[in-house]
């Protein structure tokens, strides 16, 4: 067993190295690399509106990271958070538009509907990976969940476009939802989504669920050693299904919160990419729900920094994506720091 | 595929030769495959996670370079890139119906069919193909008879990058004449399904790909049958899930 400190150091080293590599990238690409890099790294702090952008951006990422962490803890390589997010957003929008406008209840019903719709969308890959695929077929789980994202996107697109379309909007979007279903802003002036609070609470709940409840224990046991788990009388298929469904509920909740807390309508015309984002965030947080908020804030910071850099220099915002992928590459590279670890071990041995 | 699609377009525009574009595209795809190999084999990272990371890397960096060279973040139509030529097969081209179907396609379409034969020959008729399959079947056994497992794996990854590169170049220099961000739209994963469906053999992959090509073509024409476009677009992905699960089950039952 590796120590947590070592894991942390490894992650930090990976982040540092990636920042260095990206700086080299920027030097190649940009005419004024120092300025671009400075905007990238400290740009989000320069204005309150940028801080708001950062916080708002981190909310769906936080949920996505949690959703992925749950399934990854069960060693299920599912990246279906994106489709579940969209279906959740769709469900919340539909209910918010059709439910009578009663204070508080309206909002609650809309959010619950989003969660439920997301969870239902997660039932399909759950059942498929439990009964449809071979045990431990990670590639199968990955492919099925990825395809479900595309199907979810088109399902939501179809429903909004044909049944809930705002014909006065210049693009494909639903009408605005009634104001009784709004989630209050943290700060109305800067439009900071109130879902931030919910996101942190859910992160705590997911941590409690995974580390302090029987179901969570079963998920982790299946993730560590599937054979051992089933030998000890754990119903592996059941665990696979409910880990998928709970993760999907979290992703669906994220969709509902984006609709009720920020956009107040369904407006996704292309896929937002939260499935892969979730993987990045969960990986940086080592699948630990308690660390997911930090990692989500970090990734959202990079994205915001990327956009600030794009507005203020000649480097495009996708540099943030490149940086994230390099971090993941370095974090997953098991042998990268082995050398360093071995040296430390030697020193310890020689001290005794 | 994304890298290949992008570099094919950019380089063909710069050099004025579609063939140099093709070459650069394929080489860039192999470069990504080499990275995957280095991280997985040398630094022992998880193959799937590294694959995901490299996919993200490519979708980010292609937009980055697209913006750098064309000033546009969505599509490369601003630069004058070239298209690989269409090919008429002498003799067959003049036969009615058959000529229309078989002849006059993009040159890469024929390359695709020929590479099925090449891949088949390589995998099943050469000593190296035997070694490659042995490594896939049982790496320890392969290592015990003196095969350098990691080197063979690396070669396999490079070859797969080589073929994927052709796929990417076809998208941007044959299928259409521009590069668009994220234009592969999960085709790499669909290719995975096609290959699994075909039982992991060269000809099986051909049949699998034809099935998915058919569903995509069907999706493109489905609006004529008054099927909503959104459902038509979802068809290839639904087909992929059904195919994958059906295949996994068939294999499971046959091994029992």
Coordinates of C-alpha atoms in Angstrom, one line a residue:
Chain A
X1 CA 0.0 0.0 0.0
X2 CA 1.3 3.4 -1.0
X3 CA 1.0 6.2 1.5
X4 CA -1.4 9.0 0.9
X5 CA 1.4 11.6 1.2
X6 CA 3.2 9.9 -1.6
X7 CA 0.1 10.0 -3.8
X8 CA -0.4 13.7 -3.1
X9 CA 3.2 14.5 -3.9
X10 CA 2.9 12.5 -7.1
X11 CA -0.2 14.4 -8.1
X12 CA 1.5 17.8 -7.3
X13 CA 4.6 16.9 -9.2
X14 CA 2.5 15.8 -12.2
X15 CA 0.6 19.2 -12.1
X16 CA 3.9 21.1 -11.8
X17 CA 5.5 19.2 -14.7
X18 CA 2.4 19.7 -16.8
X19 CA 2.4 23.4 -16.2
X20 CA 6.0 23.5 -17.3
X21 CA 5.2 21.5 -20.5
X22 CA 2.3 23.8 -21.3
X23 CA 4.5 26.8 -20.8
X24 CA 6.8 25.4 -23.5
X25 CA 3.8 24.9 -25.7
X26 CA 2.8 28.5 -25.2
X27 CA 6.3 29.8 -26.0
X28 CA 6.1 27.9 -29.3
X29 CA 2.6 29.2 -30.1
X30 CA 2.5 32.7 -28.8
X31 CA 4.2 36.0 -29.8
X32 CA 4.0 37.2 -26.2
X33 CA 4.2 34.0 -24.1
X34 CA 4.8 35.5 -20.7
X35 CA 1.7 37.7 -20.9
X36 CA -0.4 34.8 -22.2
X37 CA 0.9 32.5 -19.4
X38 CA 0.3 35.1 -16.8
X39 CA -3.3 35.6 -18.0
X40 CA -3.8 31.9 -18.0
X41 CA -2.5 31.4 -14.4
X42 CA -3.8 34.4 -12.5
X43 CA -6.4 35.9 -14.9
X44 CA -9.4 34.5 -13.1
X45 CA -8.5 36.4 -10.0
X46 CA -8.3 39.8 -11.7
X47 CA -12.0 40.5 -11.8
X48 CA -15.1 39.5 -9.7
X49 CA -17.0 38.6 -12.9
X50 CA -14.2 36.1 -13.7
X51 CA -14.3 34.6 -10.2
X52 CA -18.1 34.2 -10.7
X53 CA -17.4 32.5 -14.1
X54 CA -14.9 30.2 -12.4
X55 CA -17.3 29.2 -9.6
X56 CA -20.2 28.6 -12.0
X57 CA -18.1 26.5 -14.2
X58 CA -16.9 24.4 -11.3
X59 CA -20.4 23.3 -10.3
X60 CA -21.2 20.8 -13.1
X61 CA -17.6 19.7 -13.1
X62 CA -17.8 18.9 -9.4
X63 CA -21.0 16.8 -9.9
X64 CA -19.4 15.1 -12.9
X65 CA -16.3 14.3 -10.8
X66 CA -18.5 12.8 -8.0
X67 CA -20.5 10.8 -10.5
X68 CA -17.4 9.3 -12.1
X69 CA -15.7 8.7 -8.7
X70 CA -18.7 6.5 -7.6
X71 CA -18.5 4.3 -10.6
X72 CA -14.7 4.2 -10.7
X73 CA -14.7 3.1 -7.0
X74 CA -16.6 0.1 -8.2
X75 CA -14.0 -0.3 -11.0
X76 CA -16.6 0.5 -13.6
X77 CA -15.1 2.5 -16.4
X78 CA -18.3 4.3 -17.1
X79 CA -18.2 7.8 -18.6
X80 CA -21.9 8.2 -19.0
X81 CA -22.2 11.3 -16.8
X82 CA -22.6 13.5 -19.8
X83 CA -25.8 11.8 -21.1
X84 CA -27.2 11.6 -17.6
X85 CA -26.5 15.3 -17.1
X86 CA -28.4 16.2 -20.3
X87 CA -31.3 13.9 -19.5
X88 CA -31.4 15.4 -16.0
X89 CA -31.5 18.9 -17.4
X90 CA -34.2 17.8 -19.8
X91 CA -36.3 16.3 -17.1
X92 CA -36.0 19.4 -14.9
X93 CA -36.9 21.7 -17.7
X94 CA -39.9 19.7 -18.7
X95 CA -41.3 19.5 -15.2
X96 CA -40.5 23.1 -14.4
X97 CA -42.4 24.1 -17.5
X98 CA -45.5 22.0 -16.9
X99 CA -45.8 21.9 -13.1
X100 CA -48.1 24.5 -11.4
X101 CA -46.2 27.6 -10.0
X102 CA -46.1 27.0 -6.3
X103 CA -43.3 28.5 -4.3
X104 CA -40.5 26.2 -3.1
X105 CA -42.4 23.0 -4.1
X106 CA -42.0 23.9 -7.8
X107 CA -38.3 24.1 -7.4
X108 CA -38.0 20.9 -5.4
X109 CA -40.1 18.9 -7.8
X110 CA -38.0 20.2 -10.8
X111 CA -34.8 19.2 -9.1
X112 CA -36.0 15.8 -8.1
X113 CA -37.4 15.2 -11.6
X114 CA -33.9 16.0 -13.0
X115 CA -32.3 13.6 -10.5
X116 CA -34.8 10.9 -11.3
X117 CA -34.5 11.2 -15.0
X118 CA -30.7 11.1 -14.7
X119 CA -30.9 8.0 -12.5
X120 CA -33.3 6.3 -15.0
X121 CA -30.8 7.0 -17.8
X122 CA -28.2 5.3 -15.6
X123 CA -30.3 2.2 -15.2
X124 CA -29.7 1.2 -18.8
X125 CA -25.8 1.1 -18.7
X126 CA -26.1 -0.4 -15.2
X127 CA -28.2 -3.3 -16.4
X128 CA -26.1 -3.7 -19.5
X129 CA -22.8 -3.9 -17.6
X130 CA -24.3 -6.2 -15.0
X131 CA -26.1 -8.6 -17.3
X132 CA -25.1 -7.7 -20.9
X133 CA -21.3 -7.8 -20.7
X134 CA -18.8 -10.1 -19.3
X135 CA -17.6 -9.5 -15.8
X136 CA -14.7 -7.1 -15.7
X137 CA -15.1 -6.1 -19.4
X138 CA -14.0 -2.5 -18.8
X139 CA -13.8 -1.7 -22.5
X140 CA -17.4 -2.8 -22.9
X141 CA -18.5 -0.6 -20.1
X142 CA -16.6 2.3 -21.5
X143 CA -18.1 1.9 -25.0
X144 CA -21.6 1.3 -23.8
X145 CA -21.6 4.4 -21.5
X146 CA -20.0 6.5 -24.2
X147 CA -22.7 5.5 -26.8
X148 CA -25.4 6.3 -24.2
X149 CA -24.0 9.9 -24.1
X150 CA -24.7 10.4 -27.8
X151 CA -28.1 8.8 -27.5
X152 CA -29.0 10.9 -24.5
X153 CA -27.9 14.1 -26.3
X154 CA -30.1 13.3 -29.3
X155 CA -33.0 12.3 -27.2
X156 CA -32.9 15.5 -25.3
X157 CA -32.4 17.5 -28.5
X158 CA -35.3 15.8 -30.1
X159 CA -37.6 16.4 -27.1
X160 CA -36.8 20.1 -26.8
X161 CA -36.7 20.8 -30.5
X162 CA -40.1 19.2 -31.2
X163 CA -42.1 19.6 -28.0
X164 CA -40.6 22.4 -25.8
X165 CA -38.9 24.7 -28.2
X166 CA -39.0 28.5 -27.7
X167 CA -39.7 29.7 -31.2
X168 CA -38.7 33.3 -30.3
X169 CA -35.1 32.3 -29.3
X170 CA -32.7 32.6 -32.2
X171 CA -31.4 29.1 -31.5
X172 CA -32.5 25.7 -30.3
X173 CA -33.6 26.3 -26.6
X174 CA -36.6 25.7 -24.4
X175 CA -38.6 28.6 -23.2
X176 CA -37.5 30.1 -19.9
X177 CA -38.9 28.3 -16.8
X178 CA -41.2 30.1 -14.4
X179 CA -39.4 32.1 -11.7
X180 CA -40.9 30.0 -8.9
X181 CA -38.6 27.2 -10.0
X182 CA -35.5 29.3 -9.8
X183 CA -32.8 28.2 -7.4
X184 CA -31.7 31.4 -5.6
X185 CA -28.4 32.9 -6.7
X186 CA -25.6 33.1 -4.2
X187 CA -25.0 36.6 -5.6
X188 CA -27.6 37.9 -8.0
X189 CA -25.4 40.7 -9.1
X190 CA -22.6 38.4 -10.4
X191 CA -25.0 35.5 -11.2
X192 CA -23.2 33.0 -9.0
X193 CA -25.2 29.8 -9.1
X194 CA -26.6 28.8 -5.7
X195 CA -26.0 25.2 -6.6
X196 CA -22.4 25.6 -5.4
X197 CA -23.6 25.0 -1.9
X198 CA -25.6 21.9 -2.9
X199 CA -22.6 20.6 -4.8
X200 CA -20.4 20.8 -1.7
X201 CA -23.1 19.1 0.4
X202 CA -23.5 16.3 -2.1
X203 CA -19.7 15.9 -2.1
X204 CA -19.9 15.3 1.7
X205 CA -22.8 12.9 1.3
X206 CA -21.1 10.9 -1.4
X207 CA -18.0 10.6 0.8
X208 CA -20.2 9.5 3.7
X209 CA -22.0 7.0 1.4
X210 CA -18.8 5.5 0.1
X211 CA -16.8 5.3 3.3
X212 CA -19.4 5.0 6.0
X213 CA -22.3 2.9 4.7
X214 CA -22.7 -0.8 3.8
X215 CA -23.6 0.0 0.2
X216 CA -20.6 2.2 -0.2
X217 CA -18.4 -0.5 1.4
X218 CA -19.7 -3.0 -1.1
X219 CA -19.0 -0.7 -4.0
X220 CA -15.4 -0.3 -2.8
X221 CA -15.0 -4.0 -2.2
X222 CA -16.2 -4.8 -5.7
X223 CA -13.8 -2.2 -7.1
X224 CA -10.8 -3.5 -5.2
X225 CA -11.3 -7.2 -5.9
X226 CA -14.4 -8.5 -7.6
X227 CA -13.7 -12.1 -7.0
X228 CA -13.1 -11.6 -3.3
X229 CA -16.3 -9.5 -3.1
X230 CA -18.5 -12.2 -4.6
X231 CA -16.8 -14.9 -2.5
X232 CA -17.8 -13.0 0.5
X233 CA -21.4 -13.0 -0.5
X234 CA -21.7 -9.6 -2.1
X235 CA -24.2 -9.6 -4.9
X236 CA -21.8 -8.1 -7.5
X237 CA -24.4 -7.5 -10.2
X238 CA -26.6 -5.6 -7.7
X239 CA -23.6 -3.4 -6.7
X240 CA -22.8 -2.7 -10.4
X241 CA -26.4 -1.6 -11.0
X242 CA -26.8 0.6 -8.0
X243 CA -23.4 2.2 -8.4
X244 CA -24.4 3.2 -11.9
X245 CA -27.8 4.4 -10.8
X246 CA -26.5 6.5 -7.9
X247 CA -23.8 8.0 -10.0
X248 CA -26.4 8.8 -12.7
X249 CA -28.6 10.5 -10.1
X250 CA -25.7 12.8 -9.1
X251 CA -25.1 13.6 -12.8
X252 CA -28.9 14.2 -13.3
X253 CA -28.9 16.5 -10.3
X254 CA -26.1 18.5 -11.9
X255 CA -28.3 19.0 -15.0
X256 CA -31.2 20.1 -12.9
X257 CA -29.1 22.6 -11.0
X258 CA -27.7 24.1 -14.2
X259 CA -31.2 24.6 -15.5
X260 CA -32.8 26.0 -12.3
X261 CA -29.8 27.8 -10.9
X262 CA -28.1 29.4 -13.9
X263 CA -29.5 29.2 -17.4
X264 CA -33.3 28.9 -16.5
X265 CA -33.8 27.0 -19.8
X266 CA -32.5 24.0 -21.7
X267 CA -29.9 25.3 -24.1
X268 CA -27.4 22.6 -25.0
X269 CA -26.9 22.5 -28.7
X270 CA -23.7 20.5 -28.6
X271 CA -22.3 18.0 -26.1
X272 CA -20.7 19.7 -23.1
X273 CA -18.1 17.0 -22.6
X274 CA -18.8 16.4 -18.9
X275 CA -18.2 12.7 -19.2
X276 CA -14.5 13.0 -19.9
X277 CA -14.2 16.0 -17.6
X278 CA -15.6 13.9 -14.8
X279 CA -12.9 11.3 -15.5
X280 CA -10.1 13.9 -15.3
X281 CA -11.5 15.4 -12.1
X282 CA -12.0 12.0 -10.4
X283 CA -8.5 10.9 -11.4
X284 CA -6.8 14.0 -10.0
X285 CA -8.8 13.5 -6.8
X286 CA -7.9 9.8 -6.8
X287 CA -11.6 8.9 -6.8
X288 CA -11.9 10.3 -3.3
X289 CA -15.2 12.4 -3.1
X290 CA -13.7 14.5 -0.3
X291 CA -11.0 15.7 -2.8
X292 CA -13.3 16.0 -5.8
X293 CA -14.4 19.6 -4.9
X294 CA -10.7 20.7 -4.9
X295 CA -9.9 19.0 -8.1
X296 CA -13.1 20.4 -9.8
X297 CA -12.3 23.9 -8.6
X298 CA -8.8 23.4 -10.0
X299 CA -9.9 22.2 -13.4
X300 CA -12.6 24.9 -13.6
X301 CA -9.9 27.4 -12.8
X302 CA -7.8 26.2 -15.7
X303 CA -10.8 26.5 -18.0
X304 CA -11.5 30.0 -16.9
X305 CA -7.9 30.9 -17.1
X306 CA -7.8 29.5 -20.6
X307 CA -10.7 31.7 -21.6
X308 CA -9.2 34.8 -20.1
X309 CA -6.0 34.0 -22.0
X310 CA -7.9 33.6 -25.2
X311 CA -9.6 37.0 -24.8
X312 CA -6.4 38.7 -23.9
X313 CA -3.7 37.1 -26.1
X314 CA -3.2 35.0 -29.2
X315 CA -3.4 31.6 -27.5
X316 CA -6.8 29.8 -27.6
X317 CA -8.6 28.4 -24.6
X318 CA -8.1 24.8 -25.6
X319 CA -4.6 25.1 -24.0
X320 CA -6.5 24.3 -20.8
X321 CA -7.6 21.0 -22.3
X322 CA -4.1 20.1 -23.4
X323 CA -2.9 20.9 -19.9
X324 CA -5.5 18.7 -18.3
X325 CA -4.7 15.8 -20.5
X326 CA -1.0 16.0 -19.8
X327 CA -1.8 16.0 -16.0
X328 CA -3.9 12.8 -16.5
X329 CA -1.1 11.2 -18.5
X330 CA 1.5 12.0 -15.8
X331 CA -0.8 11.0 -13.0
X332 CA -1.6 7.6 -14.5
X333 CA 2.0 6.9 -15.4
X334 CA 2.8 4.5 -12.5
X335 CA 6.5 4.2 -13.1
X336 CA 7.2 7.9 -13.5
X337 CA 8.1 8.5 -9.9
X338 CA 9.2 5.1 -9.0
X339 CA 12.8 6.2 -9.3
X340 CA 12.2 8.9 -6.8
X341 CA 10.3 6.5 -4.5
X342 CA 13.1 3.9 -4.7
X343 CA 15.7 6.5 -3.7
X344 CA 13.6 7.5 -0.7
X345 CA 13.2 3.9 0.3
X346 CA 16.9 3.3 0.1
X347 CA 17.5 6.3 2.3
X348 CA 15.0 5.0 4.8
X349 CA 16.7 1.5 4.8
X350 CA 20.1 2.9 5.2
X351 CA 19.0 5.1 8.2
X352 CA 18.0 2.0 10.2
Chain B
X1 CA -7.7 10.2 -36.3
X2 CA -8.2 13.8 -35.3
X3 CA -4.6 14.7 -35.6
X4 CA -4.3 13.0 -39.0
X5 CA -7.4 14.8 -40.2
X6 CA -6.0 18.2 -39.1
X7 CA -2.5 17.8 -40.3
X8 CA -3.6 16.3 -43.6
X9 CA -5.6 19.5 -44.3
X10 CA -3.0 21.9 -43.0
X11 CA 0.0 20.4 -44.7
X12 CA -1.7 19.8 -48.0
X13 CA -2.7 23.5 -48.0
X14 CA 0.8 24.6 -47.3
X15 CA 2.7 22.3 -49.6
X16 CA 0.1 22.1 -52.4
X17 CA 0.3 18.3 -52.4
X18 CA -2.5 16.2 -51.1
X19 CA -0.1 13.2 -50.9
X20 CA 2.3 15.0 -48.6
X21 CA -0.8 15.9 -46.5
X22 CA -1.8 12.3 -46.4
X23 CA 1.7 11.2 -45.3
X24 CA 2.0 13.9 -42.6
X25 CA -1.5 13.0 -41.3
X26 CA -0.6 9.3 -41.0
X27 CA 2.7 10.1 -39.4
X28 CA 1.0 12.4 -36.8
X29 CA -1.4 9.6 -35.9
X30 CA 1.5 7.2 -35.5
X31 CA 3.1 9.8 -33.2
X32 CA 0.1 9.7 -30.9
X33 CA 0.1 5.9 -31.0
X34 CA 3.8 6.0 -30.0
X35 CA 3.0 8.3 -27.1
X36 CA 0.3 5.8 -26.0
X37 CA 2.8 3.0 -26.3
X38 CA 5.5 4.9 -24.3
X39 CA 3.2 5.7 -21.5
X40 CA 1.5 2.3 -21.3
X41 CA 4.5 0.1 -21.8
X42 CA 7.4 2.1 -20.4
X43 CA 5.7 4.1 -17.7
X44 CA 3.1 1.4 -17.0
X45 CA 0.0 3.6 -17.1
X46 CA -3.4 2.2 -17.5
X47 CA -4.1 1.7 -21.2
X48 CA -7.7 2.8 -21.1
X49 CA -7.1 5.9 -19.0
X50 CA -4.1 6.9 -21.1
X51 CA -6.2 6.4 -24.2
X52 CA -8.8 8.7 -22.8
X53 CA -6.2 11.3 -21.9
X54 CA -4.7 11.2 -25.4
X55 CA -8.2 11.6 -26.9
X56 CA -8.7 14.7 -24.8
X57 CA -5.2 15.9 -25.7
X58 CA -6.0 15.5 -29.4
X59 CA -9.3 17.2 -29.3
X60 CA -7.7 20.1 -27.4
X61 CA -4.5 20.4 -29.4
X62 CA -6.2 20.1 -32.8
X63 CA -8.4 23.1 -32.1
X64 CA -5.3 24.9 -30.7
X65 CA -3.3 24.3 -33.9
X66 CA -6.4 25.0 -36.1
X67 CA -6.7 28.4 -34.5
X68 CA -3.0 29.0 -34.7
X69 CA -2.8 28.3 -38.5
X70 CA -6.2 29.5 -39.7
X71 CA -7.5 31.9 -37.1
X72 CA -10.7 29.9 -36.9
X73 CA -11.7 27.6 -34.0
X74 CA -14.4 25.6 -35.6
X75 CA -13.6 24.7 -39.2
X76 CA -10.7 24.9 -41.6
X77 CA -12.6 26.1 -44.6
X78 CA -10.5 29.3 -44.6
X79 CA -7.5 27.5 -45.9
X80 CA -7.3 26.1 -49.4
X81 CA -6.7 22.4 -48.5
X82 CA -6.7 19.7 -51.1
X83 CA -8.8 16.6 -51.5
X84 CA -7.4 13.2 -52.4
X85 CA -8.4 12.3 -56.0
X86 CA -11.2 10.1 -56.9
X87 CA -10.3 7.0 -58.8
X88 CA -12.0 5.5 -61.8
X89 CA -11.3 1.9 -62.4
X90 CA -10.7 1.4 -66.1
X91 CA -13.1 -1.1 -67.6
X92 CA -15.6 -1.3 -64.7
X93 CA -16.3 2.5 -64.8
X94 CA -18.2 2.2 -68.0
X95 CA -20.5 -0.7 -67.0
X96 CA -23.9 0.8 -66.0
X97 CA -25.0 0.5 -62.3
X98 CA -22.0 -1.7 -61.3
X99 CA -19.6 1.0 -62.5
X100 CA -21.4 3.7 -60.5
X101 CA -21.3 1.6 -57.4
X102 CA -17.8 0.2 -57.6
X103 CA -15.8 2.9 -59.4
X104 CA -15.2 6.6 -58.9
X105 CA -14.7 6.5 -55.2
X106 CA -12.1 8.3 -53.2
X107 CA -8.7 6.6 -53.5
X108 CA -8.7 6.0 -49.8
X109 CA -11.9 4.0 -50.1
X110 CA -9.9 1.5 -52.2
X111 CA -6.9 1.7 -49.8
X112 CA -9.3 0.8 -47.0
X113 CA -10.4 -2.4 -48.7
X114 CA -6.9 -3.3 -49.7
X115 CA -5.6 -2.7 -46.2
X116 CA -8.0 -5.4 -45.0
X117 CA -6.2 -7.8 -47.2
X118 CA -2.8 -6.5 -46.0
X119 CA -3.8 -6.7 -42.4
X120 CA -5.1 -10.2 -42.9
X121 CA -1.9 -11.2 -44.6
X122 CA 0.3 -9.6 -41.9
X123 CA -1.6 -11.2 -39.0
X124 CA -2.1 -14.7 -40.4
X125 CA 0.6 -15.4 -43.0
X126 CA 3.8 -13.9 -41.7
X127 CA 5.9 -15.0 -38.8
X128 CA 5.6 -11.6 -37.2
X129 CA 1.9 -11.8 -37.3
X130 CA 2.0 -15.0 -35.5
X131 CA 4.2 -13.5 -32.8
X132 CA 1.9 -10.5 -32.6
X133 CA -1.1 -12.8 -32.0
X134 CA 0.8 -14.9 -29.5
X135 CA 1.6 -11.8 -27.5
X136 CA -2.1 -10.9 -27.5
X137 CA -3.2 -14.5 -26.5
X138 CA -0.7 -15.1 -23.7
X139 CA 2.1 -12.6 -23.1
X140 CA 4.0 -14.8 -20.6
X141 CA 4.0 -17.7 -22.9
X142 CA 5.2 -15.5 -25.8
X143 CA 7.9 -14.1 -23.6
X144 CA 9.0 -17.6 -22.6
X145 CA 9.9 -18.4 -26.2
X146 CA 12.0 -15.3 -26.6
X147 CA 9.5 -12.9 -28.1
X148 CA 10.1 -9.3 -26.9
X149 CA 6.6 -8.7 -25.8
X150 CA 6.8 -4.9 -25.3
X151 CA 8.4 -4.3 -28.7
X152 CA 5.7 -6.3 -30.4
X153 CA 3.1 -4.4 -28.5
X154 CA 4.6 -1.2 -29.6
X155 CA 4.7 -2.2 -33.2
X156 CA 1.1 -3.2 -33.0
X157 CA 0.1 0.2 -31.5
X158 CA 2.1 1.9 -34.3
X159 CA 0.4 -0.1 -36.9
X160 CA -3.0 0.7 -35.4
X161 CA -2.0 4.4 -35.5
X162 CA -1.0 4.0 -39.1
X163 CA -4.4 2.7 -40.1
X164 CA -6.3 5.1 -37.9
X165 CA -4.3 7.9 -39.6
X166 CA -5.7 6.9 -42.9
X167 CA -9.2 7.0 -41.4
X168 CA -8.6 10.5 -40.1
X169 CA -7.2 11.8 -43.4
X170 CA -10.2 10.3 -45.3
X171 CA -12.6 12.3 -43.1
X172 CA -11.0 15.6 -43.8
X173 CA -9.6 15.1 -47.3
X174 CA -12.1 12.7 -48.9
X175 CA -15.4 12.5 -47.1
X176 CA -15.4 16.3 -46.8
X177 CA -12.8 18.9 -47.8
X178 CA -12.3 20.6 -44.4
X179 CA -11.4 19.9 -40.8
X180 CA -13.9 20.5 -38.2
X181 CA -13.4 20.4 -34.4
X182 CA -14.3 17.0 -33.0
X183 CA -15.1 15.8 -36.5
X184 CA -14.5 12.1 -35.6
X185 CA -17.5 12.1 -33.3
X186 CA -16.7 8.9 -31.5
X187 CA -15.7 7.0 -34.6
X188 CA -12.6 5.6 -32.8
X189 CA -14.9 4.0 -30.3
X190 CA -17.3 2.8 -33.1
X191 CA -14.3 1.3 -34.8
X192 CA -13.6 -0.6 -31.5
X193 CA -17.2 -2.0 -31.6
X194 CA -16.8 -2.9 -35.3
X195 CA -13.7 -4.8 -34.5
X196 CA -15.2 -6.6 -31.5
X197 CA -18.3 -7.4 -33.5
X198 CA -16.1 -8.9 -36.2
X199 CA -14.4 -11.3 -33.7
X200 CA -11.1 -9.4 -33.7
X201 CA -10.0 -10.4 -37.2
X202 CA -9.3 -8.3 -40.3
X203 CA -12.2 -9.6 -42.3
X204 CA -14.5 -9.4 -39.3
X205 CA -13.6 -5.8 -38.8
X206 CA -14.5 -5.3 -42.5
X207 CA -18.0 -6.7 -41.9
X208 CA -18.4 -4.8 -38.7
X209 CA -17.4 -1.6 -40.4
X210 CA -19.8 -2.2 -43.3
X211 CA -22.6 -2.7 -40.8
X212 CA -21.9 0.7 -39.1
X213 CA -21.3 2.3 -42.5
X214 CA -24.7 1.1 -43.4
X215 CA -26.4 2.5 -40.3
X216 CA -24.7 5.9 -40.9
X217 CA -25.8 6.0 -44.5
X218 CA -29.2 5.0 -43.3
X219 CA -29.2 7.8 -40.8
X220 CA -28.2 10.3 -43.5
X221 CA -31.1 9.2 -45.7
X222 CA -33.6 8.5 -42.9
X223 CA -35.2 12.0 -43.2
X224 CA -36.6 10.9 -46.5
X225 CA -38.6 8.3 -44.6
X226 CA -39.9 11.0 -42.2
X227 CA -37.8 9.8 -39.3
X228 CA -36.7 12.8 -37.2
X229 CA -33.1 13.7 -37.8
X230 CA -32.2 13.4 -34.1
X231 CA -33.3 9.8 -34.0
X232 CA -31.6 9.0 -37.2
X233 CA -28.3 10.5 -35.8
X234 CA -28.6 8.3 -32.8
X235 CA -29.0 5.1 -34.8
X236 CA -25.3 4.3 -35.2
X237 CA -24.8 4.6 -31.4
X238 CA -27.8 2.5 -30.6
X239 CA -26.6 -0.1 -33.1
X240 CA -23.2 0.0 -31.4
X241 CA -24.6 -0.9 -28.0
X242 CA -26.9 -3.6 -29.3
X243 CA -24.0 -5.1 -31.3
X244 CA -21.5 -5.0 -28.5
X245 CA -23.9 -6.6 -25.9
X246 CA -25.1 -9.2 -28.4
X247 CA -21.5 -10.1 -29.3
X248 CA -20.4 -10.3 -25.6
X249 CA -23.3 -12.6 -24.9
X250 CA -22.7 -14.9 -27.9
X251 CA -19.1 -15.2 -26.9
X252 CA -20.0 -16.0 -23.3
X253 CA -22.4 -18.7 -24.2
X254 CA -20.0 -20.3 -26.7
X255 CA -17.2 -20.6 -24.2
X256 CA -19.4 -22.4 -21.7

